[in-house]
Amino acid sequence: MSSKEVSEKVTADERNLPSVKPLAENRRWWKFFDEYEYRDLYERNGRQHKWYHWFDENDTAEDRRYILKLDVFITSYCLISYWVKNLDQTNVNNAYVSGMKEELNLQGNALVDMQVMYSVGAVVFQLPFLYLFPKCRMNWLIPGMDIIWGFFTLAQYRATSKAQMMAYRFLIGCAEAPFFPGVHYVLGAWFKSHEIQRRGGIFYMGLMLGSTTAGLLQSSIHKHLDGVNGLSGWRWMFIVDAVITIPVGIIGFVMWPGTPDKLHSFFFTEKDAEIARRRAKRNGTGAPKGFRKDVLKRVFTSWHLPVLSFWNVLFWNSSAQSQGVFLLWLKSLGRFDTVKLNNLGSIPPALGVFYIFIICFGADVFRSRWFFLCLAQGINWINLVILAIWNVPESAKWFAFMVQYFSISMSSVLYGWTNDILRHDDEYRSVVLILMTAIAQQSTAWLPLIFWQTVDQPRYLKGYSFAGTVAFTLICWTFFVLYYFKRDEKEYYFKRLHESEQLESETESASQYSSRKGDNAVESDSEVRR
């Protein structure tokens, strides 16, 4: 290899990368629980991270300004968009206890049937995006789907029967299908492994805000708009939801930049794209290469899909809050009118914002995802045991319902970790993210029919027992994921170590070659002079 070829290979980005530090010979057994054991040796050259530092010690002033820019335009839009999505998704529970049940004559398992139809639509329409995510401009795809589901949300105010409501819920599920995996796909493209949980946590706060404001909005709308223009308060709720949702989608076309490889934004420059590429190189994030046949082959032969999908199925079924159990229990007490009922229903998701802060920010700052996943599910398991027993003091039930949102506070940690595990291949990451979400969500289309039948309200003995078992299994499975993750990280570390040694050897050879060539030139010049 000539000196010119070596010089071209050693790009500016590669010269800026830290050198790879050798692995310690006396490795302690507890290092198994250190998720960043190998990465710190090639990304940080062995430098220790201080948990109280918000930014990474290797981040330059330019990097920090860039990260703040990402937060302003990407993270904030994720938060706002998820807020309106969950506002639209959970309003059916508020509408059910606010007059829709009686007006549409919803009997038996009508509520769970509508929830199932939403899940069916979401699962079916996620599958095409296996191929589309790496191909499409995400700055058009996600905001565009926001607008579509906004119109379907609006259509619900015209429903006159259970069949119509189920059809609308199916269409909303179809429109919302790419949103959740799509946002995590974009976050994984921009943020590094020790940054993504915090940003995903802020994104997931939108869910809590949506659940909180859904109850408060329904309460206020029922109080001030019920009967206006001949429409019930729950019908006005769907109209207001749509009026909020559609403008958010329009704003997204301008605000959200999509992914670094298809950057299109008034606010992001080529300099930002250059920083993104440098950060991706340091993090080991793979660049898009086009959809390839070997991607599908790898999906069905590696450990990622079965292990991560089962992990995700456990997560999606470890929670009771999505079944509207707290509202149904409050209504069964017979103490509260519609306004008070919806106001009280806003308390658990409001507390959920605090739980997300603990779990997601803790996982990033303390760099221990497995611990905070287990902490969240441990608290969730306690509340499910209390509710399964049921014959406990009412104060214990209030406690159990108040901590229920710990169950879903770990979502961004799980998906952030998944993004990190799959970061080396963009197309492969897209396929696995979509499939694991679809597999998990399809389970929510039929398991509620077994364990969360509306006729079992408010006790749900089968449901709480099932979810408690799932939560315990999820804690155990997290260590299984940790084992495979550490195995892959070790393999990648040795790959980086070999590349680093080879590059240093080639650079040294080129330097020696240039030095000898310079010496020969000097000698020739001396001979000419003589």
Coordinates of C-alpha atoms in Angstrom, one line a residue:
M1 CA 0.0 0.0 0.0
S2 CA 1.4 3.4 -1.0
S3 CA 1.8 6.3 1.3
K4 CA -0.9 8.2 -0.6
E5 CA -3.4 5.3 -0.2
V6 CA -2.7 5.1 3.5
S7 CA -3.2 8.9 3.8
E8 CA -6.6 8.6 2.1
K9 CA -7.6 5.8 4.4
V10 CA -6.7 7.6 7.6
T11 CA -9.5 10.2 7.3
A12 CA -9.9 13.1 9.6
D13 CA -12.7 11.4 11.5
E14 CA -10.6 8.3 12.2
R15 CA -7.6 10.3 13.4
N16 CA -10.0 12.0 15.9
L17 CA -11.2 8.6 17.3
P18 CA -9.7 7.5 20.6
S19 CA -7.3 4.6 20.5
V20 CA -8.4 1.3 21.7
K21 CA -7.2 0.3 25.1
P22 CA -6.3 -3.4 25.8
L23 CA -8.6 -5.5 28.0
A24 CA -7.6 -5.9 31.6
E25 CA -6.1 -9.3 32.4
N26 CA -7.6 -9.5 35.9
R27 CA -11.3 -9.0 35.0
R28 CA -13.6 -9.2 38.1
W29 CA -16.8 -11.2 38.0
W30 CA -19.0 -8.2 38.7
K31 CA -17.9 -6.6 35.5
F32 CA -20.5 -8.7 33.8
F33 CA -23.1 -6.2 35.0
D34 CA -21.2 -3.3 33.6
E35 CA -22.8 -2.6 30.2
Y36 CA -20.1 -0.3 29.1
E37 CA -17.2 -2.5 30.1
Y38 CA -16.0 -3.0 26.5
R39 CA -17.2 0.2 24.9
D40 CA -15.3 2.4 27.3
L41 CA -12.1 0.8 26.0
Y42 CA -12.6 1.9 22.4
E43 CA -14.9 4.9 22.8
R44 CA -13.4 6.5 25.8
N45 CA -9.9 4.9 25.8
G46 CA -10.6 3.7 29.4
R47 CA -11.6 7.1 30.8
Q48 CA -14.1 6.7 33.6
H49 CA -17.5 8.4 33.2
K50 CA -18.7 10.6 36.1
W51 CA -22.4 10.0 36.7
Y52 CA -23.1 13.7 37.6
H53 CA -21.8 14.9 34.2
W54 CA -24.7 15.6 31.9
F55 CA -22.6 15.5 28.7
D56 CA -19.9 12.9 27.9
E57 CA -16.4 13.8 28.9
N58 CA -15.3 13.3 25.2
D59 CA -17.9 15.8 23.9
T60 CA -16.4 19.0 22.5
A61 CA -18.2 22.4 22.8
E62 CA -19.3 21.9 19.2
D63 CA -20.8 18.5 20.1
R64 CA -22.7 19.9 23.0
R65 CA -24.2 22.7 21.0
Y66 CA -25.2 20.1 18.4
I67 CA -26.8 17.8 21.0
L68 CA -28.9 20.7 22.4
K69 CA -30.0 21.4 18.8
L70 CA -31.1 17.8 18.5
D71 CA -33.1 18.2 21.7
V72 CA -34.9 21.4 20.5
F73 CA -36.0 20.0 17.1
I74 CA -36.1 16.2 17.5
T75 CA -36.8 15.4 21.2
S76 CA -39.3 18.2 21.7
Y77 CA -41.3 17.2 18.6
C78 CA -41.3 13.5 19.8
L79 CA -42.8 14.7 23.1
I80 CA -45.5 16.8 21.5
S81 CA -46.4 14.2 18.9
Y82 CA -46.7 11.4 21.5
W83 CA -48.8 13.6 23.7
V84 CA -51.4 14.0 21.0
K85 CA -51.1 10.4 20.0
N86 CA -51.9 9.2 23.5
L87 CA -54.6 11.8 23.9
D88 CA -56.3 10.3 20.9
Q89 CA -55.6 6.7 22.0
T90 CA -56.8 6.9 25.6
N91 CA -59.8 9.1 25.1
V92 CA -61.9 6.1 24.3
N93 CA -61.5 5.0 28.0
N94 CA -62.6 8.4 29.2
A95 CA -65.4 8.5 26.7
Y96 CA -66.6 5.1 27.9
V97 CA -67.1 6.3 31.5
S98 CA -68.4 9.7 30.4
G99 CA -71.6 8.7 28.6
M100 CA -70.5 6.8 25.5
K101 CA -71.3 3.4 27.0
E102 CA -74.9 4.4 27.7
E103 CA -75.5 6.4 24.5
L104 CA -74.1 3.7 22.1
N105 CA -75.6 0.9 24.3
L106 CA -72.2 -0.8 24.7
Q107 CA -72.7 -4.1 26.5
G108 CA -70.4 -6.9 27.6
N109 CA -66.9 -6.7 26.5
A110 CA -67.4 -3.7 24.2
L111 CA -64.5 -1.6 25.6
V112 CA -61.9 -4.4 25.3
D113 CA -63.2 -5.2 21.8
M114 CA -62.5 -1.6 20.7
Q115 CA -59.1 -1.7 22.2
V116 CA -58.4 -4.9 20.4
M117 CA -59.5 -3.5 17.0
Y118 CA -57.0 -0.6 17.5
S119 CA -54.2 -3.2 18.1
V120 CA -55.2 -5.2 15.1
G121 CA -54.9 -2.1 12.8
A122 CA -51.5 -1.1 14.3
V123 CA -50.0 -4.6 13.9
V124 CA -51.2 -5.2 10.3
F125 CA -49.9 -1.8 9.1
Q126 CA -46.6 -2.0 10.8
L127 CA -45.3 -4.7 8.5
P128 CA -44.9 -2.6 5.3
F129 CA -42.6 -0.3 7.2
L130 CA -40.0 -3.1 7.5
Y131 CA -38.9 -2.0 4.0
L132 CA -40.0 1.7 4.1
F133 CA -38.2 3.0 7.1
P134 CA -34.7 3.1 5.5
K135 CA -36.2 4.2 2.2
C136 CA -38.6 7.0 3.2
R137 CA -37.9 10.5 4.5
M138 CA -38.9 10.2 8.1
N139 CA -39.6 14.0 8.2
W140 CA -42.5 13.4 5.9
L141 CA -43.7 9.9 7.0
I142 CA -44.3 10.5 10.7
P143 CA -45.9 14.0 10.5
G144 CA -48.0 12.9 7.5
M145 CA -49.4 9.9 9.5
D146 CA -50.1 12.3 12.4
I147 CA -52.4 14.3 10.2
I148 CA -54.2 11.1 8.9
W149 CA -54.9 9.7 12.4
G150 CA -56.1 13.2 13.4
F151 CA -58.9 13.0 10.7
F152 CA -59.8 9.5 11.8
T153 CA -60.0 10.7 15.4
L154 CA -62.4 13.5 14.3
A155 CA -64.6 11.0 12.6
Q156 CA -65.3 9.2 15.9
Y157 CA -67.6 12.0 17.0
R158 CA -70.1 10.8 14.4
A159 CA -70.3 7.2 15.7
T160 CA -73.7 5.9 16.4
S161 CA -73.0 2.2 17.2
K162 CA -70.3 -0.2 18.5
A163 CA -69.6 -1.4 15.0
Q164 CA -68.7 2.1 13.8
M165 CA -66.5 2.8 16.8
M166 CA -64.6 -0.4 16.2
A167 CA -64.1 0.5 12.5
Y168 CA -62.7 4.0 13.5
R169 CA -60.5 2.5 16.1
F170 CA -59.1 0.1 13.5
L171 CA -58.3 3.0 11.1
I172 CA -56.7 5.0 13.9
G173 CA -54.5 2.0 14.7
C174 CA -53.5 1.7 11.0
A175 CA -52.5 5.4 10.9
E176 CA -50.6 5.2 14.2
A177 CA -48.8 2.0 13.2
P178 CA -45.4 3.4 12.2
F179 CA -45.2 6.1 14.9
F180 CA -43.8 4.2 17.9
P181 CA -41.1 2.2 16.2
G182 CA -40.5 5.1 13.8
V183 CA -39.6 7.5 16.6
H184 CA -37.2 5.0 18.2
Y185 CA -35.7 4.4 14.8
V186 CA -35.0 8.1 14.3
L187 CA -33.7 8.5 17.9
G188 CA -31.3 5.6 17.4
A189 CA -30.0 7.3 14.2
W190 CA -29.1 10.5 16.0
F191 CA -28.2 9.7 19.6
K192 CA -25.5 7.6 21.1
S193 CA -26.1 4.8 23.5
H194 CA -25.6 6.8 26.7
E195 CA -27.9 9.6 25.5
I196 CA -30.9 7.8 24.0
Q197 CA -32.6 6.7 27.2
R198 CA -33.0 10.3 28.4
R199 CA -34.4 11.5 25.1
G200 CA -36.6 8.4 24.9
G201 CA -37.8 9.2 28.4
I202 CA -38.7 12.8 27.4
F203 CA -40.5 11.3 24.4
Y204 CA -42.4 8.8 26.6
M205 CA -43.4 11.6 28.9
G206 CA -45.8 12.5 26.1
L207 CA -47.7 9.3 26.9
M208 CA -48.2 10.4 30.5
L209 CA -49.1 13.9 29.5
G210 CA -51.6 12.5 27.0
S211 CA -53.3 10.3 29.6
T212 CA -53.3 13.2 32.1
T213 CA -54.8 15.8 29.8
A214 CA -57.3 13.3 28.4
G215 CA -58.9 13.1 31.7
L216 CA -58.7 16.8 32.4
L217 CA -60.0 17.7 29.0
Q218 CA -62.9 15.2 29.2
S219 CA -63.8 16.7 32.6
S220 CA -63.7 20.3 31.3
I221 CA -65.5 19.4 28.0
H222 CA -68.2 17.5 29.8
K223 CA -68.7 20.5 32.1
H224 CA -68.8 23.2 29.5
L225 CA -69.7 21.6 26.1
D226 CA -72.0 18.7 27.0
G227 CA -75.2 19.3 25.0
V228 CA -73.8 22.2 22.9
N229 CA -75.1 21.9 19.3
G230 CA -76.8 18.7 20.3
L231 CA -73.6 16.9 20.9
S232 CA -72.6 14.9 24.0
G233 CA -69.5 15.9 25.9
W234 CA -67.6 12.7 24.9
R235 CA -68.3 13.6 21.2
W236 CA -66.8 17.0 21.7
M237 CA -63.8 15.3 23.1
F238 CA -63.0 13.7 19.8
I239 CA -63.4 17.0 17.9
V240 CA -61.1 18.8 20.3
D241 CA -58.5 16.0 20.0
A242 CA -58.5 16.4 16.2
V243 CA -58.1 20.1 16.4
I244 CA -55.0 19.6 18.5
T245 CA -53.5 16.7 16.5
I246 CA -53.7 18.0 12.9
P247 CA -51.7 21.2 13.5
V248 CA -49.0 19.2 15.3
G249 CA -48.6 17.1 12.2
I250 CA -48.3 20.2 10.0
I251 CA -45.6 21.6 12.3
G252 CA -43.7 18.3 12.1
F253 CA -43.0 18.9 8.3
V254 CA -41.0 21.9 9.2
M255 CA -39.6 21.0 12.6
W256 CA -38.5 17.3 12.4
P257 CA -35.3 16.6 10.3
G258 CA -35.8 12.9 9.8
T259 CA -32.6 10.9 9.8
P260 CA -29.0 12.0 9.1
D261 CA -28.6 10.1 5.9
K262 CA -31.8 11.8 4.5
L263 CA -31.4 15.1 6.2
H264 CA -33.9 17.7 5.0
S265 CA -34.5 20.7 7.3
F266 CA -34.4 24.4 7.4
F267 CA -32.6 24.3 10.7
F268 CA -29.9 21.6 10.1
T269 CA -26.8 22.2 8.0
E270 CA -24.2 20.0 6.3
K271 CA -22.0 20.7 9.3
D272 CA -24.6 19.0 11.5
A273 CA -24.6 16.0 9.2
E274 CA -20.8 15.9 9.4
I275 CA -20.9 15.8 13.2
A276 CA -23.6 13.1 13.0
R277 CA -21.3 10.9 10.9
R278 CA -18.4 11.4 13.2
R279 CA -20.5 10.5 16.3
A280 CA -21.9 7.5 14.4
K281 CA -18.4 6.3 13.7
R282 CA -17.4 6.6 17.3
N283 CA -20.6 4.8 18.5
G284 CA -20.3 2.0 15.9
T285 CA -23.6 3.0 14.3
G286 CA -24.0 1.5 10.8
A287 CA -24.8 3.7 7.8
P288 CA -27.7 2.7 5.5
K289 CA -26.6 0.3 2.7
G290 CA -29.9 -0.5 1.0
F291 CA -32.3 -3.3 1.7
R292 CA -30.4 -6.6 1.2
K293 CA -31.4 -10.3 1.2
D294 CA -28.8 -11.1 3.8
V295 CA -30.7 -8.8 6.2
L296 CA -33.7 -11.1 6.2
K297 CA -31.5 -14.2 6.5
R298 CA -29.7 -12.7 9.5
V299 CA -33.1 -11.7 11.1
F300 CA -34.1 -15.4 11.3
T301 CA -30.8 -16.9 12.2
S302 CA -29.4 -14.5 14.9
W303 CA -30.5 -14.3 18.6
H304 CA -31.9 -10.8 18.2
L305 CA -35.4 -11.4 17.0
P306 CA -36.5 -14.2 19.3
V307 CA -34.8 -12.9 22.4
L308 CA -35.8 -9.2 22.0
S309 CA -39.3 -10.0 20.7
F310 CA -40.1 -12.2 23.7
W311 CA -38.6 -9.5 26.0
N312 CA -40.9 -6.9 24.3
V313 CA -44.0 -9.2 24.5
L314 CA -43.4 -9.4 28.2
F315 CA -43.1 -5.7 28.5
W316 CA -46.3 -5.0 26.5
N317 CA -48.3 -7.4 28.7
S318 CA -46.8 -6.5 32.1
S319 CA -49.1 -3.5 32.6
A320 CA -52.7 -3.2 33.8
Q321 CA -53.1 0.6 33.3
S322 CA -53.9 0.4 29.5
Q323 CA -57.1 -1.5 30.3
G324 CA -58.6 1.5 32.1
V325 CA -58.7 -0.4 35.4
F326 CA -58.4 2.6 37.7
L327 CA -61.3 4.5 36.1
L328 CA -63.5 1.4 36.2
W329 CA -62.7 0.8 39.9
L330 CA -63.5 4.4 40.7
K331 CA -66.8 4.2 38.8
S332 CA -67.6 1.0 40.7
L333 CA -67.3 2.9 44.0
G334 CA -70.3 5.0 43.1
R335 CA -69.0 8.1 44.9
F336 CA -67.9 10.4 42.0
D337 CA -69.7 12.2 39.3
T338 CA -68.3 12.3 35.7
V339 CA -66.2 15.5 36.2
K340 CA -64.6 14.2 39.5
L341 CA -64.1 10.7 37.9
N342 CA -62.0 12.1 35.0
N343 CA -60.1 14.5 37.3
L344 CA -59.1 11.6 39.6
G345 CA -58.2 9.5 36.6
S346 CA -55.5 12.1 35.7
I347 CA -53.5 11.5 38.9
P348 CA -51.6 8.2 38.0
P349 CA -50.3 9.4 34.6
A350 CA -49.3 12.7 36.1
L351 CA -47.2 10.7 38.6
G352 CA -45.9 8.7 35.7
V353 CA -43.9 11.7 34.4
F354 CA -41.9 11.5 37.6
Y355 CA -41.4 7.7 37.3
I356 CA -40.1 8.2 33.8
F357 CA -37.6 10.7 35.0
I358 CA -36.3 8.2 37.6
I359 CA -36.1 5.2 35.3
C360 CA -35.0 6.7 31.9
F361 CA -32.7 9.4 33.3
G362 CA -31.3 7.1 35.8
A363 CA -30.4 4.5 33.2
D364 CA -28.4 7.0 31.2
V365 CA -26.8 9.0 34.0
F366 CA -25.8 5.9 36.0
R367 CA -25.2 3.9 32.8
S368 CA -27.1 0.8 34.0
R369 CA -30.1 -0.1 31.9
W370 CA -30.6 -3.5 33.4
F371 CA -30.9 -2.1 37.0
F372 CA -33.5 0.5 36.2
L373 CA -35.5 -2.0 34.1
C374 CA -35.6 -4.3 37.0
L375 CA -36.4 -1.5 39.5
A376 CA -39.4 -0.4 37.4
Q377 CA -40.8 -3.9 37.0
G378 CA -40.1 -4.7 40.7
I379 CA -42.4 -1.9 41.8
N380 CA -44.9 -2.9 39.1
W381 CA -44.9 -6.5 40.4
I382 CA -45.7 -5.3 43.9
N383 CA -48.8 -3.3 42.8
L384 CA -50.0 -6.2 40.7
V385 CA -49.7 -8.6 43.7
I386 CA -51.7 -6.2 45.8
L387 CA -54.5 -5.9 43.2
A388 CA -54.5 -9.7 42.6
I389 CA -55.1 -10.2 46.4
W390 CA -57.8 -7.5 46.2
N391 CA -59.2 -8.0 49.7
V392 CA -56.8 -5.4 51.2
P393 CA -57.5 -2.0 52.8
E394 CA -58.6 0.6 50.3
S395 CA -55.5 2.6 51.0
A396 CA -53.4 -0.3 49.6
K397 CA -55.4 -0.2 46.4
W398 CA -54.9 3.5 46.1
F399 CA -51.2 2.9 46.5
A400 CA -51.2 0.2 43.9
F401 CA -53.1 2.3 41.3
M402 CA -50.8 5.3 42.0
V403 CA -47.6 3.4 41.1
Q404 CA -49.0 1.5 38.1
Y405 CA -47.2 3.7 35.6
F406 CA -43.9 2.4 36.7
S407 CA -44.8 -0.6 34.5
I408 CA -44.4 1.5 31.3
S409 CA -41.8 4.0 32.5
M410 CA -39.2 1.6 31.3
S411 CA -40.3 1.6 27.6
S412 CA -37.7 4.0 26.3
V413 CA -34.9 2.1 28.2
L414 CA -35.9 -1.1 26.6
Y415 CA -36.2 0.4 23.1
G416 CA -33.1 2.5 23.6
W417 CA -31.1 -0.6 24.6
T418 CA -32.5 -2.4 21.6
N419 CA -31.3 0.4 19.3
D420 CA -27.9 0.1 20.9
I421 CA -27.8 -3.6 20.4
L422 CA -28.7 -3.3 16.7
R423 CA -26.7 -0.1 15.9
H424 CA -24.2 -1.7 13.6
D425 CA -26.6 -2.2 10.7
D426 CA -29.3 0.4 9.8
E427 CA -31.6 -1.8 7.7
Y428 CA -31.3 -4.7 10.1
R429 CA -32.2 -2.4 13.0
S430 CA -35.3 -1.2 11.1
V431 CA -36.5 -4.8 10.4
V432 CA -36.0 -6.0 14.0
L433 CA -37.5 -2.9 15.6
I434 CA -40.7 -3.3 13.4
L435 CA -41.0 -7.0 13.9
M436 CA -40.4 -7.0 17.6
T437 CA -43.0 -4.2 18.0
A438 CA -45.5 -6.0 15.8
I439 CA -45.1 -9.3 17.5
A440 CA -45.5 -7.7 20.9
Q441 CA -48.5 -5.6 19.9
Q442 CA -50.3 -8.5 18.2
S443 CA -50.3 -10.2 21.6
T444 CA -52.3 -7.3 23.0
A445 CA -54.9 -8.0 20.3
W446 CA -56.0 -11.4 21.8
L447 CA -54.6 -11.7 25.3
P448 CA -57.0 -9.1 26.7
L449 CA -59.9 -11.2 25.4
I450 CA -58.7 -13.9 27.8
F451 CA -57.4 -12.0 30.9
W452 CA -59.0 -8.5 30.8
Q453 CA -62.6 -9.1 29.9
T454 CA -64.8 -6.0 30.7
V455 CA -67.3 -8.2 32.5
D456 CA -64.7 -9.0 35.1
Q457 CA -64.4 -5.4 36.2
P458 CA -63.3 -4.0 38.6
R459 CA -61.4 -6.9 40.2
Y460 CA -59.8 -8.6 37.1
L461 CA -58.3 -11.5 39.1
K462 CA -57.1 -13.3 36.0
G463 CA -55.7 -10.1 34.6
Y464 CA -53.7 -9.0 37.6
S465 CA -52.4 -12.5 38.2
F466 CA -51.3 -12.8 34.6
A467 CA -49.6 -9.4 34.5
G468 CA -47.8 -10.1 37.8
T469 CA -46.4 -13.3 36.4
V470 CA -45.3 -11.5 33.3
A471 CA -43.6 -8.8 35.2
F472 CA -41.5 -11.3 37.2
T473 CA -40.6 -13.1 34.1
L474 CA -39.5 -9.9 32.4
I475 CA -37.1 -9.2 35.3
C476 CA -35.5 -12.6 34.8
W477 CA -35.4 -12.3 31.0
T478 CA -33.5 -8.9 31.3
F479 CA -30.4 -10.8 32.5
F480 CA -30.7 -13.1 29.5
V481 CA -30.6 -10.1 27.2
L482 CA -27.7 -8.7 29.2
Y483 CA -25.7 -11.9 28.6
Y484 CA -26.2 -11.8 24.8
F485 CA -25.5 -8.1 24.7
K486 CA -22.2 -8.5 26.6
R487 CA -21.2 -11.3 24.3
D488 CA -21.8 -9.2 21.2
E489 CA -20.0 -6.2 22.7
K490 CA -16.9 -8.3 23.5
E491 CA -16.8 -9.5 19.9
Y492 CA -17.1 -6.0 18.5
Y493 CA -14.5 -4.7 20.9
F494 CA -11.9 -7.2 19.6
K495 CA -12.9 -6.3 16.0
R496 CA -12.1 -2.6 16.8
L497 CA -8.9 -3.6 18.6
H498 CA -7.7 -5.5 15.5
E499 CA -8.7 -2.6 13.2
S500 CA -6.9 -0.1 15.5
E501 CA -3.7 -2.2 15.6
Q502 CA -3.8 -2.7 11.8
L503 CA -4.3 1.1 11.2
E504 CA -1.5 2.0 13.5
S505 CA 0.8 -0.5 11.7
E506 CA -0.1 0.9 8.3
T507 CA 0.3 4.5 9.4
E508 CA 3.7 3.7 11.0
S509 CA 4.8 1.9 7.8
A510 CA 3.7 4.9 5.6
S511 CA 5.5 7.3 8.0
Q512 CA 8.7 5.2 7.8
Y513 CA 8.3 5.1 4.0
S514 CA 8.0 8.8 3.7
S515 CA 10.9 9.3 6.1
R516 CA 13.1 7.0 4.0
K517 CA 12.0 8.8 0.8
G518 CA 12.9 12.1 2.3
D519 CA 16.3 10.9 3.4
N520 CA 17.0 9.5 -0.1
A521 CA 16.0 12.8 -1.6
V522 CA 18.4 14.7 0.7
E523 CA 21.2 12.3 -0.2
S524 CA 20.5 12.7 -4.0
D525 CA 20.5 16.4 -3.6
S526 CA 23.9 16.3 -1.8
E527 CA 25.4 14.1 -4.6
V528 CA 24.1 16.6 -7.2
R529 CA 25.8 19.5 -5.3
R530 CA 29.0 17.6 -5.0

